[in-house]
CSV table of C-alpha atoms and ligand atoms in Angstrom, one decimal:
chain,number,residue,atom,x,y,z
L,216,MET,CA,175.2,123.4,115.2
L,217,LEU,CA,176.8,122.3,112.2
L,218,LYS,CA,179.1,119.4,113.9
L,219,LEU,CA,175.9,118.3,115.4
L,220,SER,CA,173.7,117.9,112.1
L,221,THR,CA,176.7,116.2,110.6
L,222,THR,CA,177.0,113.6,113.2
L,223,LEU,CA,173.2,113.0,113.4
L,224,MET,CA,173.1,112.3,109.7
L,225,ALA,CA,176.0,110.1,109.9
L,226,ALA,CA,174.0,108.4,112.8
L,227,VAL,CA,170.9,107.8,110.5
L,228,ALA,CA,173.1,106.3,107.6
L,229,ALA,CA,175.1,103.9,109.8
L,230,VAL,CA,171.6,102.9,111.5
L,231,THR,CA,169.9,102.6,108.0
L,232,LEU,CA,172.8,100.9,106.3
L,233,ALA,CA,172.8,98.7,109.3
L,234,LEU,CA,169.1,97.7,108.9
L,235,PRO,CA,168.8,94.3,107.3
L,236,ALA,CA,167.7,94.6,103.5
L,237,THR,CA,164.4,93.1,104.7
L,238,ALA,CA,163.6,96.0,106.4
L,239,GLN,CA,163.0,97.7,102.7
L,240,ILE,CA,160.7,95.4,102.1
L,241,GLN,CA,156.9,95.6,103.5
L,242,ASP,CA,154.4,92.9,103.8
L,243,ARG,CA,152.2,93.1,100.9
L,244,THR,CA,149.9,90.8,99.1
L,245,ILE,CA,149.7,91.6,95.3
L,246,ARG,CA,146.6,90.9,93.3
L,247,VAL,CA,147.4,89.1,89.8
L,248,SER,CA,144.6,88.6,87.5
L,249,ASN,CA,144.6,86.6,84.1
L,250,GLY,CA,141.7,85.1,81.8
L,251,VAL,CA,142.5,81.3,81.7
L,252,ASN,CA,142.0,78.8,84.0
L,253,GLN,CA,144.6,78.0,86.8
L,254,ASP,CA,145.6,74.4,84.8
L,255,HIS,CA,147.2,76.6,81.8
L,256,PRO,CA,150.8,77.1,81.8
L,257,VAL,CA,150.1,80.8,83.5
L,258,GLY,CA,149.7,79.0,87.0
L,259,ASN,CA,153.1,77.0,86.9
L,260,GLY,CA,154.4,80.8,85.8
L,261,VAL,CA,152.4,82.3,88.6
L,262,THR,CA,153.5,79.4,91.3
L,263,LYS,CA,157.6,79.9,90.3
L,264,MET,CA,157.1,83.7,90.5
L,265,THR,CA,155.5,83.3,94.1
L,266,GLN,CA,158.0,80.8,95.3
L,267,CYS,CA,161.0,83.2,94.1
L,268,MET,CA,159.1,86.1,96.2
L,269,ALA,CA,158.9,84.2,99.0
L,270,GLU,CA,162.4,82.9,99.2
L,271,ARG,CA,163.8,87.1,98.2
L,272,SER,CA,161.8,88.8,100.4
L,273,GLY,CA,161.4,86.2,103.6
L,274,GLY,CA,157.8,85.4,103.0
L,275,ARG,CA,156.7,89.4,102.9
L,276,LEU,CA,155.9,89.6,99.3
L,277,LYS,CA,153.1,87.4,98.5
L,278,LEU,CA,151.0,87.0,94.9
L,279,GLN,CA,147.1,86.3,95.1
L,280,ALA,CA,146.0,85.1,91.8
L,281,PHE,CA,142.6,85.5,90.5
L,282,TRP,CA,141.7,83.1,87.0
L,283,GLY,CA,139.3,82.8,84.7
L,284,GLY,CA,138.7,86.6,84.2
L,285,ALA,CA,137.5,87.0,87.8
L,286,LEU,CA,138.8,90.1,88.1
L,287,GLY,CA,137.7,91.4,84.4
L,288,GLY,CA,138.6,91.0,81.5
L,289,ASP,CA,142.2,91.8,79.9
L,290,LEU,CA,141.2,95.2,79.0
L,291,GLN,CA,139.1,95.7,82.0
L,292,ALA,CA,141.9,94.6,84.5
L,293,THR,CA,144.7,96.5,82.7
L,294,GLN,CA,142.3,99.7,83.0
L,295,ALA,CA,142.5,98.9,86.8
L,296,LEU,CA,146.1,98.7,86.7
L,297,ARG,CA,146.2,102.2,84.9
L,298,SER,CA,143.9,103.7,87.8
L,299,GLY,CA,145.8,102.3,90.8
L,300,THR,CA,143.0,100.2,92.0
L,301,GLN,CA,144.8,96.4,91.2
L,302,GLU,CA,148.2,95.7,91.1
L,303,MET,CA,149.0,93.2,88.6
L,304,VAL,CA,147.6,91.3,85.5
L,305,ILE,CA,149.1,88.7,83.2
L,306,THR,CA,147.5,89.8,80.0
L,307,SER,CA,147.3,88.9,75.8
L,308,SER,CA,149.3,92.4,74.3
L,309,SER,CA,146.3,92.1,71.7
L,310,PRO,CA,143.4,93.7,73.4
L,311,LEU,CA,145.6,96.6,74.7
L,312,VAL,CA,146.5,98.3,71.4
L,313,GLY,CA,143.8,101.0,71.9
L,314,ILE,CA,146.2,101.8,75.0
L,315,LEU,CA,149.5,101.7,73.2
L,316,PRO,CA,149.1,100.9,69.4
L,317,ASP,CA,152.6,99.9,69.0
L,318,LEU,CA,151.4,96.4,70.4
L,319,GLY,CA,149.7,95.9,67.7
L,320,VAL,CA,153.2,94.5,66.0
L,321,PHE,CA,152.7,91.5,68.0
L,322,ASP,CA,149.7,90.8,66.0
L,323,LEU,CA,150.9,90.7,62.5
L,324,PRO,CA,149.7,87.6,60.8
L,325,PHE,CA,152.8,84.9,60.3
L,326,LEU,CA,155.2,87.2,62.2
L,327,PHE,CA,157.4,85.2,64.2
L,328,ALA,CA,158.5,81.4,62.6
L,329,ASN,CA,159.3,79.8,66.0
L,330,GLU,CA,159.4,80.2,69.5
L,331,ARG,CA,163.1,80.6,69.3
L,332,GLU,CA,162.7,83.8,67.3
L,333,ALA,CA,159.9,85.2,69.5
L,334,ASP,CA,161.9,84.6,72.8
L,335,ARG,CA,165.1,86.6,71.2
L,336,ILE,CA,163.1,89.7,70.2
L,337,LEU,CA,160.7,89.9,73.0
L,338,ASP,CA,163.7,89.3,75.6
L,339,GLY,CA,166.2,91.3,73.4
L,340,GLU,CA,166.3,95.4,72.5
L,341,TYR,CA,163.1,95.4,70.9
L,342,GLY,CA,160.9,93.8,73.9
L,343,LYS,CA,162.8,96.4,75.9
L,344,TYR,CA,162.2,99.0,72.9
L,345,ILE,CA,158.3,98.1,73.5
L,346,ALA,CA,158.3,98.1,77.1
L,347,ASP,CA,159.7,101.2,77.8
L,348,LYS,CA,156.7,102.6,76.1
L,349,LEU,CA,154.3,101.7,78.7
L,350,PRO,CA,155.3,103.9,81.9
L,351,ALA,CA,154.0,106.7,80.0
L,352,VAL,CA,150.4,104.8,79.9
L,353,GLY,CA,150.8,103.9,83.3
L,354,LEU,CA,151.7,100.5,83.3
L,355,VAL,CA,155.2,98.6,84.1
L,356,ASN,CA,156.0,95.5,82.1
L,357,LEU,CA,157.8,92.8,84.3
L,358,ALA,CA,158.4,89.9,81.7
L,359,TYR,CA,157.2,88.7,78.3
L,360,TRP,CA,155.1,85.4,79.0
L,361,GLU,CA,153.7,82.9,76.5
L,362,ASN,CA,150.6,82.8,75.1
L,363,GLY,CA,151.3,81.1,72.0
L,364,PHE,CA,150.8,80.0,68.5
L,365,ARG,CA,147.2,80.5,67.7
L,366,ASN,CA,145.3,78.0,65.6
L,367,LEU,CA,141.9,78.0,64.4
L,368,THR,CA,138.8,75.7,65.6
L,369,ASN,CA,135.2,75.9,64.5
L,370,SER,CA,132.0,73.7,64.6
L,371,ARG,CA,131.3,73.7,60.7
L,372,ARG,CA,134.1,72.3,58.7
L,373,PRO,CA,138.1,71.3,58.5
L,374,VAL,CA,139.8,74.2,57.1
L,375,THR,CA,142.7,72.9,54.7
L,376,ARG,CA,143.0,75.4,51.8
L,377,LEU,CA,142.4,79.5,51.8
L,378,GLU,CA,138.4,78.8,50.5
L,379,ASP,CA,137.7,77.1,53.6
L,380,PHE,CA,137.6,79.8,55.7
L,381,GLN,CA,134.8,81.6,53.3
L,382,GLY,CA,131.9,82.4,55.6
L,383,ILE,CA,132.8,81.0,59.2
L,384,ARG,CA,132.0,83.4,62.2
L,385,VAL,CA,135.0,83.4,64.0
L,386,ARG,CA,135.7,85.2,67.2
L,387,VAL,CA,138.9,87.2,67.2
L,388,MET,CA,140.3,89.3,70.2
L,389,GLN,CA,139.2,93.0,70.4
L,390,ASN,CA,141.8,94.0,67.6
L,391,ASN,CA,141.6,95.4,64.3
L,392,ILE,CA,144.4,93.6,63.0
L,393,PHE,CA,142.8,90.4,64.0
L,394,LEU,CA,139.7,91.5,62.6
L,395,ASP,CA,141.1,92.6,59.2
L,396,THR,CA,143.3,89.1,59.1
L,397,PHE,CA,140.1,87.0,59.4
L,398,ARG,CA,138.2,89.3,57.0
L,399,ALA,CA,141.3,89.3,54.5
L,400,VAL,CA,140.7,85.2,54.4
L,401,GLY,CA,137.1,85.2,53.8
L,402,SER,CA,135.7,84.8,57.5
L,403,ASN,CA,133.4,87.1,59.4
L,404,ALA,CA,135.3,87.8,62.4
L,405,VAL,CA,133.4,88.5,65.4
L,406,PRO,CA,135.6,90.8,68.3
L,407,MET,CA,134.6,89.4,71.5
L,408,ALA,CA,136.2,89.1,75.3
L,409,PHE,CA,137.6,86.0,76.1
L,410,GLN,CA,135.4,85.4,78.9
L,411,GLU,CA,132.4,85.2,76.3
L,412,VAL,CA,133.7,83.2,73.9
L,413,PHE,CA,132.7,79.5,75.7
L,414,THR,CA,129.3,80.4,75.7
L,415,ALA,CA,128.9,82.1,72.3
L,416,LEU,CA,130.5,78.7,70.7
L,417,GLU,CA,128.1,76.5,72.9
L,418,THR,CA,125.4,78.7,71.3
L,419,ARG,CA,126.2,78.7,68.1
L,420,ALA,CA,126.5,82.4,68.0
L,421,ILE,CA,129.7,82.2,66.4
L,422,ASP,CA,131.4,79.1,64.5
L,423,GLY,CA,135.0,79.2,65.8
L,424,GLN,CA,137.9,80.7,67.7
L,425,GLU,CA,141.5,80.7,67.2
L,426,ASN,CA,143.9,80.2,70.3
L,427,PRO,CA,147.0,78.0,71.3
L,428,PHE,CA,146.6,74.3,71.6
L,429,VAL,CA,146.9,74.6,75.4
L,430,THR,CA,144.1,77.4,75.8
L,431,ILE,CA,141.8,75.1,73.6
L,432,ASP,CA,142.3,72.3,76.0
L,433,THR,CA,142.4,74.3,79.2
L,434,SER,CA,139.0,76.3,78.5
L,435,LYS,CA,137.5,72.9,77.5
L,436,PHE,CA,136.7,74.4,73.8
L,437,TYR,CA,137.0,71.0,72.8
L,438,GLU,CA,133.3,70.4,74.3
L,439,VAL,CA,132.3,72.8,71.8
L,440,GLN,CA,134.2,72.6,68.6
L,441,ARG,CA,134.8,70.0,66.4
L,442,PHE,CA,137.1,70.9,63.8
L,443,LEU,CA,140.8,72.0,64.8
L,444,SER,CA,143.1,73.4,62.1
L,445,VAL,CA,147.1,73.7,62.8
L,446,THR,CA,147.2,77.4,61.1
L,447,LYS,CA,149.7,79.3,63.6
L,448,HIS,CA,148.7,82.2,62.1
L,449,ALA,CA,150.0,84.4,64.9
L,450,TYR,CA,152.2,84.3,67.9
L,451,THR,CA,150.5,86.1,70.9
L,452,PRO,CA,152.9,87.2,73.9
L,453,PHE,CA,151.5,87.6,77.7
L,454,LEU,CA,152.6,90.8,79.3
L,455,VAL,CA,153.1,90.8,82.8
L,456,LEU,CA,152.0,94.3,83.9
L,457,TYR,CA,152.2,96.3,87.3
L,458,SER,CA,150.5,99.6,87.9
L,459,LYS,CA,152.6,102.2,87.4
L,460,ARG,CA,150.6,104.1,90.0
L,461,LEU,CA,151.5,101.4,92.5
L,462,TRP,CA,154.8,100.5,91.5
L,463,ASP,CA,156.1,103.9,92.0
L,464,GLN,CA,155.1,103.3,95.9
L,465,LEU,CA,157.4,100.2,96.1
L,466,SER,CA,161.1,100.5,97.5
L,467,ALA,CA,164.0,99.6,94.7
L,468,GLN,CA,164.6,96.6,96.6
L,469,GLU,CA,160.7,95.2,96.0
L,470,GLN,CA,161.1,96.1,92.5
L,471,THR,CA,164.0,94.1,92.1
L,472,ILE,CA,162.7,91.0,93.4
L,473,LEU,CA,159.3,91.9,91.4
L,474,THR,CA,161.2,92.0,88.2
L,475,GLU,CA,163.7,89.0,89.2
L,476,CYS,CA,160.8,86.7,89.9
L,477,ALA,CA,158.7,87.6,87.1
L,478,ILE,CA,161.9,86.2,84.6
L,479,GLN,CA,162.2,83.3,86.8
L,480,GLY,CA,158.2,82.6,86.0
L,481,ARG,CA,158.5,83.6,82.6
L,482,ASP,CA,161.5,80.6,82.2
L,483,GLU,CA,159.1,78.2,84.1
L,484,GLN,CA,155.9,79.3,82.4
L,485,ARG,CA,157.3,78.9,78.8
L,486,ARG,CA,158.9,75.6,79.6
L,487,VAL,CA,155.4,74.2,80.8
L,488,SER,CA,154.1,75.7,77.9
L,489,ARG,CA,155.8,74.0,75.3
L,490,GLU,CA,155.9,70.9,77.2
L,491,LEU,CA,152.0,70.9,77.4
L,492,SER,CA,151.4,71.8,73.7
L,493,GLU,CA,152.2,68.8,72.0
L,494,ARG,CA,150.3,67.0,75.0
L,495,SER,CA,147.1,69.2,74.6
L,496,LEU,CA,147.1,68.6,71.0
L,497,ALA,CA,147.1,64.7,71.4
L,498,SER,CA,144.5,65.0,74.2
L,499,LEU,CA,142.4,67.4,72.0
L,500,ARG,CA,142.6,64.3,69.4
L,501,GLN,CA,141.7,61.7,71.9
L,502,ARG,CA,138.7,63.9,72.8
L,503,GLY,CA,137.4,63.7,69.5
L,504,MET,CA,138.6,66.6,67.5
L,505,GLN,CA,139.3,66.5,64.2
L,506,ILE,CA,142.4,68.1,63.7
L,507,ASN,CA,144.1,68.8,60.3
L,508,GLU,CA,147.6,70.5,59.1
L,509,VAL,CA,147.2,73.0,56.4
L,510,SER,CA,149.5,72.0,53.2
L,511,PRO,CA,152.8,74.0,52.5
L,512,GLN,CA,151.0,75.1,49.4
L,513,GLU,CA,148.0,76.3,51.2
L,514,ALA,CA,149.7,78.1,54.2
L,515,ALA,CA,151.5,79.7,51.1
L,516,ARG,CA,148.1,81.2,49.8
L,517,ILE,CA,146.7,82.2,53.1
L,518,ARG,CA,149.9,84.1,53.7
L,519,GLU,CA,149.4,85.8,50.3
L,520,ALA,CA,146.0,86.9,51.1
L,521,VAL,CA,146.9,88.2,54.6
L,522,LYS,CA,149.8,90.2,53.6
L,523,PRO,CA,147.8,93.8,52.7
L,524,VAL,CA,147.2,93.3,56.3
L,525,TYR,CA,151.0,94.5,57.0
L,526,GLU,CA,150.4,97.8,54.7
L,527,ARG,CA,147.2,98.7,55.7
L,528,HIS,CA,148.1,98.6,59.7
L,529,ALA,CA,151.7,100.1,59.6
L,530,ALA,CA,150.8,103.4,60.3
L,531,THR,CA,148.3,102.9,63.4
L,532,ILE,CA,151.3,100.6,64.7
L,533,GLY,CA,154.0,103.2,64.2
L,534,LYS,CA,156.1,103.2,61.0
L,535,GLU,CA,159.2,102.7,63.6
L,536,THR,CA,158.0,100.1,65.5
L,537,VAL,CA,157.0,98.1,62.5
L,538,ASP,CA,160.6,98.7,60.6
L,539,ARG,CA,162.6,97.8,64.0
L,540,MET,CA,160.4,94.9,64.0
L,541,GLN,CA,161.4,93.8,60.5
L,542,ALA,CA,165.2,94.8,60.7
L,543,GLU,CA,165.4,92.5,64.1
L,544,LEU,CA,163.8,89.6,62.7
L,545,ALA,CA,165.9,89.9,59.4
L,546,LYS,CA,168.9,89.9,61.7
L,547,LEU,CA,168.1,87.0,63.4
L,548,ARG,CA,167.0,85.1,60.1
L,549,ALA,CA,170.6,86.1,58.5
L,550,ASN,CA,172.6,84.4,61.2
V,226,LIG,O1,144.1,86.8,80.0
V,226,LIG,C1,144.8,86.1,79.2
V,226,LIG,C2,143.5,85.0,78.5
V,226,LIG,O2,142.7,86.2,78.1
V,226,LIG,C3,144.2,84.7,77.0
V,226,LIG,O3,143.5,83.8,76.8
V,226,LIG,C4,143.6,86.1,75.7
V,226,LIG,O4,144.4,84.6,74.1
V,226,LIG,C5,143.6,85.2,74.4
V,226,LIG,C6,142.3,85.4,73.9
V,226,LIG,O5,142.0,84.7,72.8
V,226,LIG,O6,141.2,86.3,73.9
């Protein structure tokens, strides 16, 4: 009897090993949602990821993308992943701090000096340190894509100095650190989901908002905003999240393909985001927006005004999470 079962197991193993690798890949259409429009660089990333998945899975793994918040805003879509009713979302980290407070580290004002620092932190040990915390809250992060450096638009006046923020009703993401940052410079910060922003600006329910140039451009905020001030006050990453509940139903082969293709999508999305950023700025100027830089002296005053935000939120974010970020940045800047 023992000889028969051993022989049988050997036969099953031989057949399984002989199966083509694609046998571990099922036909799947994976829904992914995002809050921006398809002409945003996220669209380029999704296209690249889709092509990669098709090549690697023999056409069995597909992405079905939903744009403009069609499946709900960032937080709502992320909750759908946690309940296992949606596979993927590409979302800013900021609206998710209620799910994982550590993500608030990326909202600290003026944290990154440039994209190089952001890439090194996000794609290195620190990015993994944060990503490793997500499965415990029902999420898997496949890669960090780029939302980008955020700048202020408004309909009231140019913001060239600290005092100009005073009294401007600025929409911010639903995130206490952004609320605190804009209150620290004297604005009236208004938390709001991204999908409500255009109408709120159009009806003057709010005066302004803050986003990267490519988002201001592709979301047509230039139609309802007159002034753009280049503040670069924060850098927001996008998380490319998968539902942990649904991830665990995938084969190792399928998980590898999704992860590696999300990284190919990342490189393409960042490339297009940076290439389009300057073109978007020029386009916004051509469309009639009045654009101003902020002088180094005034930028220093603004940074000074928001410095207490770090102390006020370190405990909520997590002391280790903040300390590790500061240490990683210090190492990068020492080289
Ligand atoms: O889904 C991502 C978008 O909602 C993104 O633009 C978020 O930067 C964002 C904002 O201001 O809400």
